[in-house]
C-alpha cells in the first residue's frame, strides 16, 4: 500500500478549478467565468480505525492547522506513537486558503482512499464509500501526490523552455520599425520570458495569427512589463509573465528600454508515450490531420480538459465530453477525465445548470457513462452517484407541465453556433433527446449499484413516447425542431435527427429516412463548427458511411491545414477568405485557433476506421471492426486500461494484435476471436 495525500472528495478539483477558470484575461483585464463557483470545505476531519501488532510512530503532514485525537483523546504532539492494538485516529484540519489535506507514511498506517472523511456534516463514510446516515458517499479523495513534499496545493503542469524559430523587426502596421515580431513556429501555451530587460517598459501583444499580434488595437491578449516591476521578475533583469496562448509575439519597447532575448516556458501535461494511440495511412494529408488533432488535444489538456487555450481557457461540459472520447484513443488519461467531471459538477445544492447551459448538464451525465464503458471504474460511479441524483432532481424540478425539459429565463440553451437563424426557445426536440439519454444513464447506474431504478425508467419510457409523438413527422421523415407556445416549429435541422440516431431513439427505418432526408440533404442547413461536426460524422460512421466521412475530414480539417493551421480551430467556414477566418463574436480575432472540439478526427479514426471499442466496461470484452473507407492501407494503436491494441489493414488483409483476451475481430460481418499475444490475420 502506498501513502498519498488525501482530502475531502472533490475539494481539490473544486479549488484547482477556481484557480484554473480565473486565469482568463481579455486585453489585460481579469475575466472570470459567469457561473457559480463553489469552494472547498475549510474544516475536514479524517479518521481511520487501525489494528496494530506493535506500537507505531507517526509523522503527520498537513496543509492547514490541525489537531490529532487517538480514541477520542486529544494529543499534545503531532509526532506521536500509537500503541499496539485497535485504535481510532482522527485528524481535524482547517485551511481557508487551500483544501485541507493530510499525509502519513508510517510502517503500516498510511493515508489513502480507505480513510473516512467528513466536513462536520455528521455523516461518516466507511472504507466502501457508504455513509453512516443517509445516501451513498465516497471515501477520501486522492490522486498521485505520493510523497510528503508533493503538496497538492503546489500542483502545476510541467514546462519546457522553447525558443522562437525567428523574428522580424516591425511596427504594429508591419513596417520594419519600433518592435520585433517573434514566431514560435506553431501554437504554444505557456509563460513568455523576457531576458535582460532594462531601462523602461515593454508592451507585449500575443497572437495565434501574425495579423492579431501586429494589430495592437484589437489584439485580444496583451501584457505590459516594466524593468521596475517586481511582479514578474524571476531574477535581476529577467521576467516571466503569466501563461498565454500564441504563435506570434510582438514586443514594442519605449524610450531607453532594451532586452536581450525572449523564450517561452511551454506547458504540456505529461503523457505516457508508451501507452499512446497512433494512426498512419497511405494518405499523408490524413496523417497530418491526425498529428495536428493530437497536438490540439494535448495543448487543451492541462489541469483539466479546457475548451481553447487562448480565449476562454475554461472548463465547459460540452467541450469536455468530446475531449474525453478523443482522449480514450490518444493517451487514455483517466485522471484528467475524473478531475474534469468532478470540477464541472461542483457541490450541492444545485442552483443552476452546469456552465448555466441545459444541454451541458445532460452531457455531464453521458460523460460518466462513457467513462464507465471505457474504464470499468465502478468506484468512480459510486462516488458520483449522489451528485447525479441531486443534479437530476434539479432537472426534474424545472420540467414543464408535459414533463419535458424547457429552458427557464436563467438558462442558456446552446445547441451550437449556427450561421442560420434557429429559435432556441420553447421545448426543443434536441434537448429532449439529451434529457432522455440522461435518464437512461441514471437508470443504468441505479441497476449497476443495486438501487431502485423504476423512477428513472418510468420517466424515460414516457419521454421517449412523447418525443416521437410530438416531434416525428411522417410527412418530412424527420424530427422537427421545437414546440413553441404549443405550436410546432416545422424547421428541420440536423441536430435532433443525428442525436436520435446516436442515442438510440430512432428506429432502423427512421434512421434510413433521416440519412436521406436530413443528413445527406443539401437543402438542410450545414453545420459549420467542429463541435457538431463531431456528432454529424459519427452518425454517418454509424450508418457505414466511412468513405463519405473520409472525404469530409479531408475537406474540412484539410481545409484548415491549407489555411496554415498548426492546431484546429473553434469554427471553420470554407466560404470565408483570409482574415475572415480569424473573426468570431463580432471581433476580428475572437475565434480560438486551438480548440479542443477541433480534434475529433482522433476519435473518428480510432473508433470507426481502426474500429476499436469496448463491448463490456473496461475492455473486459472488445470489438475491432476496421473499415478502410477508401484508404489503401492504415495502421494504428489504441490504448486501453488492459494494454495496447494494434490494428493494421490493407485491401488484402487485416491484422490485430494485443496481449490480452476478450476481443472479437469483425470483418464483412463475420466474427473471429482475437487470440492474445499473437498476430490475428484475416485475408479479405
XYZ file of C-alpha atoms in Angstrom:
684
model
C 0.000 0.000 0.000
C 1.393 3.394 -0.993
C 0.774 6.509 1.076
C -0.723 9.515 -0.664
C -2.113 12.928 0.269
C -5.864 12.788 0.892
C -8.668 15.355 1.067
C -12.430 15.622 1.155
C -13.562 14.125 -2.197
C -13.935 16.702 -4.933
C -12.485 19.571 -2.901
C -9.106 19.562 -4.621
C -10.800 19.674 -8.033
C -13.147 22.491 -6.971
C -10.256 24.553 -5.583
C -7.961 23.859 -8.537
C -10.806 24.586 -10.949
C -11.321 28.005 -9.398
C -7.645 28.829 -9.926
C -7.832 27.449 -13.450
C -11.031 29.170 -14.582
C -9.969 32.535 -13.196
C -6.776 32.872 -15.231
C -8.574 34.236 -18.281
C -7.895 37.811 -19.365
C -9.153 39.955 -22.236
C -6.883 42.791 -23.341
C -5.159 42.663 -19.984
C -8.345 42.691 -17.879
C -9.318 39.929 -15.467
C -12.230 37.925 -16.938
C -13.766 35.355 -14.526
C -16.399 32.786 -15.529
C -20.050 33.803 -15.347
C -21.356 30.752 -13.483
C -21.492 29.808 -9.815
C -18.130 28.812 -8.353
C -18.054 26.604 -5.275
C -15.370 26.457 -2.588
C -13.687 23.650 -0.675
C -14.774 22.814 2.870
C -12.424 24.734 5.206
C -12.635 22.201 8.047
C -12.319 18.481 7.378
C -11.982 15.534 9.741
C -10.017 12.478 8.601
C -10.432 9.267 10.575
C -9.483 5.609 10.415
C -9.548 2.669 12.792
C -6.312 0.681 12.709
C -5.233 -2.607 14.295
C -1.520 -2.568 15.120
C 0.542 -5.603 16.077
C 3.064 -3.288 17.686
C 3.297 0.390 18.527
C 3.929 2.682 15.589
C 5.430 6.167 15.405
C 3.524 8.556 13.148
C 4.699 11.733 11.445
C 1.684 13.721 10.262
C 1.960 16.215 7.425
C -0.955 18.548 6.769
C -1.876 21.542 4.677
C -3.529 23.684 7.317
C -3.753 23.895 11.097
C -4.695 20.582 12.667
C -5.141 18.563 15.798
C -4.966 14.819 16.416
C -7.080 12.519 18.587
C -6.430 8.888 19.433
C -9.559 7.071 20.618
C -11.163 10.448 21.264
C -8.300 11.776 23.365
C -6.685 14.962 22.050
C -2.944 14.547 21.593
C -0.431 17.171 22.585
C 2.124 16.450 19.842
C 1.785 15.809 16.118
C 4.666 13.341 16.034
C 3.454 10.539 18.252
C 3.370 6.840 18.859
C 0.175 4.824 18.552
C 0.257 1.787 20.893
C -0.384 -1.737 19.723
C -3.996 -2.824 19.421
C -7.102 -1.350 17.787
C -7.311 2.441 17.820
C -9.224 5.177 16.036
C -7.120 8.036 14.685
C -8.898 11.335 13.964
C -7.221 14.389 12.447
C -9.122 17.664 12.123
C -7.649 20.168 9.641
C -8.643 23.771 8.988
C -7.448 25.659 5.920
C -9.374 28.539 4.390
C -6.953 29.129 1.528
C -6.398 25.649 0.074
C -8.130 22.291 0.635
C -7.318 20.667 3.993
C -5.102 17.658 3.220
C -3.027 15.166 5.213
C -0.199 12.728 4.508
C 1.040 9.875 6.738
C 3.571 7.286 5.634
C 4.094 5.036 8.619
C 5.174 1.377 8.593
C 1.526 0.261 8.328
C -0.539 3.410 8.938
C -0.666 5.264 5.632
C -3.118 7.775 4.210
C -5.095 6.511 1.233
C -8.681 6.340 -0.016
C -9.682 3.935 2.772
C -9.783 6.783 5.299
C -13.163 8.206 6.311
C -13.829 11.891 5.845
C -16.418 14.432 6.921
C -16.740 18.203 6.757
C -18.603 18.097 10.089
C -21.904 17.299 8.421
C -22.216 14.446 10.927
C -22.256 11.797 8.219
C -19.351 9.365 8.465
C -18.110 7.483 5.450
C -16.719 3.971 5.592
C -13.987 2.382 3.501
C -16.553 1.157 0.964
C -17.764 4.679 0.280
C -21.043 4.151 2.161
C -22.331 6.834 4.534
C -23.485 6.030 8.049
C -26.590 8.147 7.884
C -28.303 8.640 4.568
C -27.238 8.456 0.923
C -24.198 6.938 -0.722
C -20.919 8.786 -0.295
C -17.299 8.312 -1.262
C -14.004 7.676 0.526
C -11.293 10.280 0.923
C -10.188 11.899 -2.285
C -6.660 11.367 -3.527
C -4.618 11.380 -6.704
C -0.894 10.733 -7.129
C 0.740 13.056 -4.599
C 2.711 10.195 -3.098
C 5.426 11.834 -1.007
C 5.437 14.315 1.850
C 6.985 17.064 -0.268
C 4.425 16.733 -3.113
C 1.934 19.227 -1.685
C -1.362 19.145 -3.612
C -1.654 22.929 -3.359
C 1.593 23.301 -5.354
C 0.434 21.190 -8.298
C 1.287 22.646 -11.690
C 1.735 21.479 -15.283
C 5.429 20.972 -16.135
C 7.021 23.230 -18.731
C 9.927 23.171 -21.172
C 11.755 26.223 -22.448
C 11.108 26.858 -26.128
C 12.722 29.493 -28.284
C 11.244 31.306 -31.293
C 12.148 29.972 -34.730
C 12.731 33.520 -35.983
C 11.820 37.158 -35.705
C 11.425 40.284 -37.800
C 11.672 43.923 -36.829
C 8.473 45.812 -37.500
C 5.877 48.100 -36.003
C 2.269 47.185 -35.403
C 1.393 48.038 -39.017
C 4.020 45.705 -40.404
C 6.630 48.387 -41.050
C 10.184 47.463 -40.077
C 10.343 49.882 -37.147
C 9.596 50.092 -33.449
C 9.478 46.497 -32.320
C 10.059 42.842 -33.021
C 7.636 40.142 -34.116
C 8.644 36.688 -32.883
C 7.408 33.481 -34.485
C 7.465 30.308 -32.378
C 6.658 28.185 -35.426
C 3.392 26.732 -34.152
C 0.777 27.273 -31.485
C 2.124 27.140 -27.913
C 0.717 27.619 -24.421
C 2.942 28.897 -21.655
C 4.718 31.765 -19.952
C 6.703 34.232 -22.041
C 10.124 35.098 -20.635
C 11.930 38.357 -21.392
C 15.603 38.225 -20.550
C 17.858 41.170 -19.828
C 15.095 43.795 -19.678
C 16.430 47.187 -18.595
C 15.605 50.864 -18.804
C 11.819 51.038 -19.026
C 8.676 49.353 -20.359
C 7.901 46.706 -22.972
C 4.397 46.149 -24.345
C 3.664 42.588 -25.463
C 0.959 41.589 -27.950
C 0.202 37.899 -28.420
C -1.400 36.381 -31.492
C -2.483 32.979 -32.669
C -2.032 34.624 -36.055
C 0.517 37.122 -37.354
C -2.280 39.596 -38.019
C -3.516 39.502 -34.434
C -0.087 40.043 -32.870
C 0.512 43.084 -35.072
C -2.904 44.670 -34.532
C -2.226 46.394 -31.208
C -5.677 47.991 -31.191
C -7.666 44.764 -31.465
C -5.226 42.081 -30.277
C -7.118 40.080 -27.634
C -4.220 39.075 -25.385
C -1.567 41.512 -24.200
C 0.849 42.322 -21.390
C 2.981 45.216 -20.270
C 6.105 44.778 -18.177
C 8.497 47.343 -16.741
C 12.071 46.848 -15.659
C 10.911 48.463 -12.388
C 8.028 45.998 -11.951
C 8.698 43.203 -9.443
C 5.515 41.185 -10.127
C 7.014 39.088 -12.905
C 10.706 39.327 -12.002
C 12.311 35.909 -11.509
C 15.892 37.206 -11.225
C 17.614 40.526 -11.967
C 16.530 41.783 -15.414
C 14.695 38.533 -16.240
C 10.887 38.368 -16.280
C 8.373 35.537 -16.592
C 4.795 36.547 -17.483
C 1.551 34.701 -16.843
C 0.564 31.879 -19.183
C -0.874 32.772 -22.569
C -1.586 31.058 -25.889
C 0.124 32.246 -29.048
C 2.251 31.505 -32.028
C 3.406 35.078 -32.608
C 4.532 37.718 -30.091
C 5.040 41.376 -30.963
C 7.175 43.283 -28.438
C 7.248 47.068 -28.576
C 9.681 48.992 -26.362
C 9.841 52.652 -25.335
C 12.482 55.298 -24.661
C 15.730 53.794 -23.375
C 14.278 50.286 -22.884
C 16.099 47.243 -24.211
C 16.198 43.497 -23.678
C 18.450 40.636 -24.740
C 16.273 37.649 -25.588
C 12.833 36.000 -25.381
C 11.675 32.432 -24.821
C 8.595 30.643 -23.534
C 8.160 28.078 -20.789
C 5.793 25.927 -22.847
C 3.331 23.979 -20.681
C 2.341 20.463 -21.666
C 0.747 17.808 -19.479
C 2.974 14.708 -19.205
C 1.828 11.645 -21.140
C 2.982 8.049 -21.216
C 4.180 7.810 -24.814
C 4.413 4.041 -24.451
C 0.673 3.949 -23.852
C -0.455 6.429 -26.506
C -2.544 5.995 -29.607
C -1.251 6.340 -33.152
C -2.532 6.396 -36.715
C -0.877 6.169 -40.131
C -2.210 5.541 -43.616
C -1.296 5.896 -47.276
C -2.904 9.379 -47.209
C -0.282 11.856 -45.952
C -2.809 14.660 -45.577
C -4.895 12.438 -43.307
C -1.761 11.568 -41.327
C -1.092 15.285 -40.851
C -4.697 15.806 -39.759
C -4.254 13.125 -37.080
C -0.988 14.693 -35.855
C -2.435 18.208 -35.679
C -5.512 16.824 -33.900
C -3.217 15.170 -31.358
C -1.347 18.421 -30.710
C -4.651 20.295 -30.385
C -5.898 17.903 -27.716
C -2.558 17.830 -25.917
C -2.462 21.624 -25.657
C -6.023 21.786 -24.352
C -5.325 19.022 -21.796
C -3.945 20.932 -18.848
C -5.053 20.655 -15.215
C -8.442 19.917 -16.789
C -9.785 19.460 -20.294
C -10.445 23.043 -21.363
C -12.038 24.495 -24.471
C -9.415 26.706 -26.121
C -6.009 27.806 -24.933
C -6.315 31.457 -25.995
C -9.764 32.753 -25.268
C -11.976 31.019 -22.765
C -9.469 28.720 -21.082
C -12.459 27.477 -19.111
C -13.866 24.036 -18.388
C -17.049 23.570 -20.436
C -19.058 20.356 -20.192
C -19.963 20.233 -23.893
C -16.344 20.638 -24.938
C -15.114 18.233 -22.270
C -17.286 15.256 -23.229
C -15.701 15.292 -26.679
C -12.206 15.676 -25.216
C -12.795 12.602 -23.044
C -13.697 10.500 -26.081
C -10.716 11.728 -28.103
C -8.504 11.102 -25.066
C -9.587 7.447 -24.899
C -7.986 6.996 -28.335
C -4.886 9.143 -27.733
C -3.458 8.987 -24.174
C -6.215 7.389 -22.049
C -5.600 9.909 -19.249
C -8.364 8.823 -16.879
C -7.232 11.057 -14.008
C -7.808 14.212 -16.061
C -11.243 12.876 -17.049
C -12.203 12.359 -13.400
C -10.793 15.724 -12.322
C -12.796 17.479 -15.023
C -16.052 15.660 -14.260
C -15.706 16.466 -10.555
C -14.818 20.091 -11.200
C -17.768 20.646 -13.524
C -20.236 19.192 -11.055
C -19.055 21.155 -8.020
C -21.085 20.922 -4.839
C -24.667 20.674 -3.664
C -27.120 22.319 -3.543
C -27.672 22.614 -7.281
C -28.968 26.045 -8.239
C -28.148 26.215 -11.938
C -27.258 24.045 -14.906
C -23.612 23.152 -15.444
C -21.975 26.181 -17.106
C -25.580 27.567 -16.971
C -26.299 25.501 -20.144
C -29.075 22.905 -20.102
C -27.527 20.719 -22.811
C -24.220 20.768 -20.913
C -25.930 19.300 -17.844
C -27.185 16.404 -19.969
C -23.730 15.861 -21.486
C -22.307 15.624 -17.952
C -24.460 12.573 -17.229
C -23.477 10.970 -20.535
C -19.781 11.618 -19.858
C -19.885 9.368 -16.787
C -21.470 6.590 -18.826
C -18.732 6.924 -21.458
C -16.076 6.878 -18.740
C -17.509 3.715 -17.207
C -17.712 1.946 -20.559
C -14.083 2.696 -21.390
C -12.622 2.107 -17.902
C -14.946 -0.183 -15.938
C -14.309 2.063 -12.905
C -17.337 1.325 -10.716
C -15.787 3.117 -7.732
C -15.976 6.428 -9.578
C -19.620 5.774 -10.465
C -20.323 5.195 -6.754
C -18.541 8.427 -5.914
C -20.563 10.462 -8.399
C -23.929 8.768 -7.847
C -25.230 11.116 -5.100
C -24.342 14.103 -7.265
C -26.012 12.530 -10.286
C -29.201 12.135 -8.253
C -29.279 15.692 -6.900
C -28.494 17.136 -10.323
C -31.313 15.117 -11.875
C -33.630 16.272 -9.067
C -32.806 19.827 -10.160
C -33.550 18.968 -13.807
C -36.876 17.325 -12.949
C -37.891 20.297 -10.805
C -37.688 22.534 -13.878
C -39.559 20.427 -16.430
C -42.697 21.879 -17.988
C -46.268 20.729 -17.425
C -45.756 17.968 -20.002
C -42.681 16.611 -18.200
C -40.211 17.820 -20.820
C -37.085 19.935 -20.395
C -37.653 23.563 -21.305
C -35.311 26.476 -20.817
C -36.016 28.831 -17.936
C -35.165 32.550 -18.012
C -31.821 31.918 -16.289
C -30.823 29.021 -18.602
C -28.652 29.139 -21.680
C -29.892 26.846 -24.447
C -26.774 26.488 -26.584
C -27.032 23.567 -29.072
C -24.393 25.055 -31.424
C -23.108 28.238 -33.049
C -25.058 28.424 -36.292
C -24.747 30.547 -39.426
C -28.511 30.355 -39.927
C -31.485 31.518 -37.811
C -32.589 28.917 -35.262
C -35.012 29.561 -32.416
C -33.831 28.275 -29.033
C -36.998 28.939 -27.068
C -39.797 26.574 -26.147
C -39.434 22.790 -25.991
C -36.586 21.766 -28.295
C -36.560 18.222 -29.642
C -32.762 18.205 -29.389
C -32.893 18.886 -25.641
C -35.471 16.144 -25.042
C -33.229 13.557 -26.695
C -30.314 14.564 -24.449
C -32.664 14.543 -21.450
C -33.793 11.030 -22.378
C -30.186 9.814 -22.524
C -29.518 11.326 -19.093
C -32.493 9.495 -17.581
C -31.436 6.218 -19.193
C -27.927 6.748 -17.812
C -29.250 7.084 -14.266
C -31.439 4.010 -14.706
C -28.403 2.012 -15.899
C -26.233 3.117 -12.984
C -29.006 2.521 -10.462
C -29.191 -1.086 -11.628
C -25.394 -1.347 -11.515
C -25.371 -0.147 -7.902
C -28.416 -2.267 -6.906
C -30.588 0.808 -6.357
C -34.235 1.119 -7.385
C -34.229 2.420 -10.969
C -38.014 2.481 -11.526
C -38.311 6.275 -11.231
C -35.783 6.902 -13.984
C -37.006 4.062 -16.196
C -40.597 5.244 -15.952
C -39.768 8.847 -16.808
C -37.533 7.724 -19.694
C -40.239 5.474 -21.170
C -42.819 8.269 -21.072
C -40.383 10.820 -22.502
C -39.385 8.509 -25.372
C -43.041 8.188 -26.377
C -43.600 11.952 -26.139
C -40.598 12.739 -28.327
C -41.934 10.534 -31.106
C -45.480 11.781 -30.698
C -44.627 15.473 -30.620
C -41.672 15.795 -32.984
C -41.538 12.962 -35.518
C -43.077 13.912 -38.870
C -44.234 11.138 -41.188
C -44.546 13.774 -43.890
C -40.970 15.045 -43.625
C -39.420 11.773 -42.429
C -37.550 13.699 -39.755
C -37.722 15.001 -36.210
C -38.903 18.620 -36.235
C -37.283 21.409 -34.295
C -39.441 22.550 -31.368
C -42.756 23.263 -29.718
C -43.181 26.996 -29.117
C -46.241 28.033 -27.099
C -47.946 24.799 -28.118
C -47.264 25.349 -31.823
C -44.899 23.049 -33.708
C -41.896 24.805 -35.232
C -41.519 22.991 -38.548
C -37.839 23.840 -39.039
C -35.685 20.815 -39.843
C -32.110 20.830 -38.562
C -29.522 18.115 -38.286
C -29.150 18.408 -34.517
C -32.113 16.386 -33.161
C -32.013 13.977 -36.070
C -28.415 12.901 -35.704
C -28.764 12.581 -31.922
C -31.847 10.426 -32.431
C -29.531 8.006 -34.239
C -26.562 8.403 -31.882
C -28.598 7.895 -28.713
C -30.768 5.048 -29.972
C -34.085 6.895 -30.226
C -34.690 6.357 -33.960
C -35.869 3.021 -35.305
C -33.946 1.360 -38.136
C -36.486 2.623 -40.663
C -36.332 6.140 -39.191
C -32.531 6.065 -39.394
C -32.650 5.375 -43.130
C -35.183 8.165 -43.620
C -33.119 10.624 -41.595
C -29.997 9.767 -43.568
C -31.592 10.587 -46.904
C -33.938 13.384 -45.900
C -31.742 15.259 -43.423
C -28.099 14.269 -43.111
C -27.435 13.936 -46.848
C -29.967 16.548 -47.930
C -28.217 19.718 -49.265
C -31.378 21.718 -48.581
C -30.870 21.272 -44.823
C -28.593 23.949 -43.370
C -24.994 22.719 -42.994
C -23.069 22.503 -39.746
C -20.014 24.768 -39.671
C -18.469 24.054 -36.255
C -16.127 21.154 -35.481
C -18.221 20.801 -32.312
C -21.297 19.459 -34.051
C -19.388 18.006 -36.997
C -18.055 15.564 -34.382
C -21.570 14.175 -33.931
C -22.567 14.537 -37.578
C -19.613 12.473 -38.794
C -20.014 9.930 -36.001
C -23.631 9.464 -37.080
C -22.541 8.907 -40.676
C -19.958 6.367 -39.496
C -22.669 4.531 -37.578
C -24.559 4.379 -40.852
C -21.487 2.796 -42.546
C -20.614 5.956 -44.490
C -16.862 5.967 -43.795
C -15.921 6.847 -47.379
C -18.101 9.951 -47.176
C -16.665 10.774 -43.746
C -13.105 10.465 -45.053
C -13.894 12.980 -47.796
C -15.430 15.313 -45.224
C -12.404 15.050 -42.910
C -10.015 15.818 -45.763
C -12.156 18.694 -46.978
C -12.943 20.289 -43.613
C -9.879 19.616 -41.460
C -7.625 19.518 -44.507
C -9.056 22.929 -45.398
C -7.796 24.326 -42.099
C -4.351 22.856 -42.786
C -4.322 24.513 -46.189
C -5.093 27.808 -44.434
C -1.919 27.332 -42.369
C -3.400 25.839 -39.174
C -0.932 24.284 -36.726
C -3.815 23.366 -34.403
C -7.510 23.042 -35.189
C -9.998 25.840 -34.776
C -13.192 26.588 -32.901
C -15.040 27.055 -36.164
C -14.237 26.807 -39.861
C -16.308 28.018 -42.768
C -14.649 27.197 -46.107
C -16.526 30.094 -47.718
C -14.575 32.629 -45.652
C -11.351 34.093 -47.001
C -8.165 35.487 -45.476
C -8.608 37.227 -42.132
C -12.323 36.364 -42.130
C -11.173 33.020 -40.701
C -9.896 34.806 -37.588
C -13.109 36.639 -36.686
C -15.903 35.468 -34.354
C -18.324 37.004 -31.846
C -18.160 40.285 -33.755
C -14.436 40.654 -33.036
C -11.685 40.479 -35.673
C -9.688 37.917 -33.655
C -12.416 36.413 -31.496
C -12.037 32.884 -32.868
C -9.980 30.317 -30.984
C -7.414 28.706 -33.282
C -6.625 25.889 -30.849
C -9.922 24.482 -29.655
C -10.416 21.048 -28.124
C -13.516 20.205 -30.110
C -11.478 20.662 -33.300
C -9.566 17.428 -32.630
C -12.396 14.964 -33.355
C -10.517 13.021 -36.101
C -8.676 11.331 -33.206
C -11.921 9.724 -32.092
C -13.406 9.136 -35.532
C -10.307 7.402 -36.905
C -9.755 5.287 -33.797
C -13.371 4.331 -33.207
C -14.764 3.986 -36.737
C -11.785 3.368 -39.044
C -9.485 1.277 -36.857
C -12.832 0.199 -35.417
C -11.872 -0.379 -31.770
C -14.458 -0.140 -28.990
C -15.206 -1.796 -25.639
C -18.268 -4.053 -25.632
C -18.033 -4.648 -21.885
C -16.861 -2.000 -19.416
C -13.107 -1.521 -19.202
C -12.440 -3.585 -22.343
C -13.236 -6.795 -20.482
C -14.598 -7.639 -23.906
C -13.985 -5.558 -27.009
C -14.588 -5.407 -30.728
C -12.329 -4.479 -33.637
C -14.370 -3.681 -36.761
C -11.912 -1.910 -39.129
C -13.086 -0.019 -42.210
C -10.668 1.426 -44.780
C -13.259 3.919 -46.023
C -11.401 4.491 -49.297
C -7.865 4.260 -47.901
C -5.421 1.787 -49.445
C -3.920 0.907 -46.062
C -3.921 2.083 -42.464
C -2.429 1.071 -39.142
C -2.639 2.343 -35.615
C -2.635 1.721 -31.892
C -5.466 2.226 -29.410
C -4.719 2.485 -25.661
C -6.941 0.650 -23.193
C -6.782 0.018 -19.423
C -5.586 -3.515 -20.214
C -2.887 -2.643 -22.751
C -2.488 -1.576 -26.366
C -4.475 -2.850 -29.334
C -2.684 -2.693 -32.688
C -4.669 -2.760 -35.932
C -3.346 -2.819 -39.489
C -5.381 -3.225 -42.648
C -4.998 -3.055 -46.417
C -7.115 -4.226 -49.319
C -5.909 -7.800 -48.873
C -5.836 -8.495 -45.142
C -6.408 -7.180 -41.635
C -4.201 -7.928 -38.621
C -4.937 -7.309 -34.940
C -2.545 -7.765 -32.059
C -2.839 -7.313 -28.288
C -1.593 -9.034 -25.147
C -4.973 -9.627 -23.503
C -8.026 -11.724 -24.297
C -11.692 -10.929 -24.808
C -11.588 -9.427 -28.290
C -13.581 -10.111 -31.422
C -12.491 -9.112 -34.915
C -15.415 -8.362 -37.228
C -14.751 -8.392 -40.981
C -17.520 -8.457 -43.598
C -19.998 -9.279 -40.806
C -18.028 -12.400 -39.857
C -16.633 -12.697 -36.338
C -13.215 -14.079 -35.408
C -11.837 -14.416 -31.859
C -8.727 -12.322 -31.196
C -6.086 -14.515 -29.572
C -3.792 -12.703 -27.152
C -0.044 -12.412 -27.772
C -0.139 -13.270 -31.453
C -0.895 -11.705 -34.815
C -4.507 -12.329 -35.746
C -4.595 -12.043 -39.542
C -7.667 -12.466 -41.723
C -7.486 -12.463 -45.516
C -10.081 -10.303 -47.245
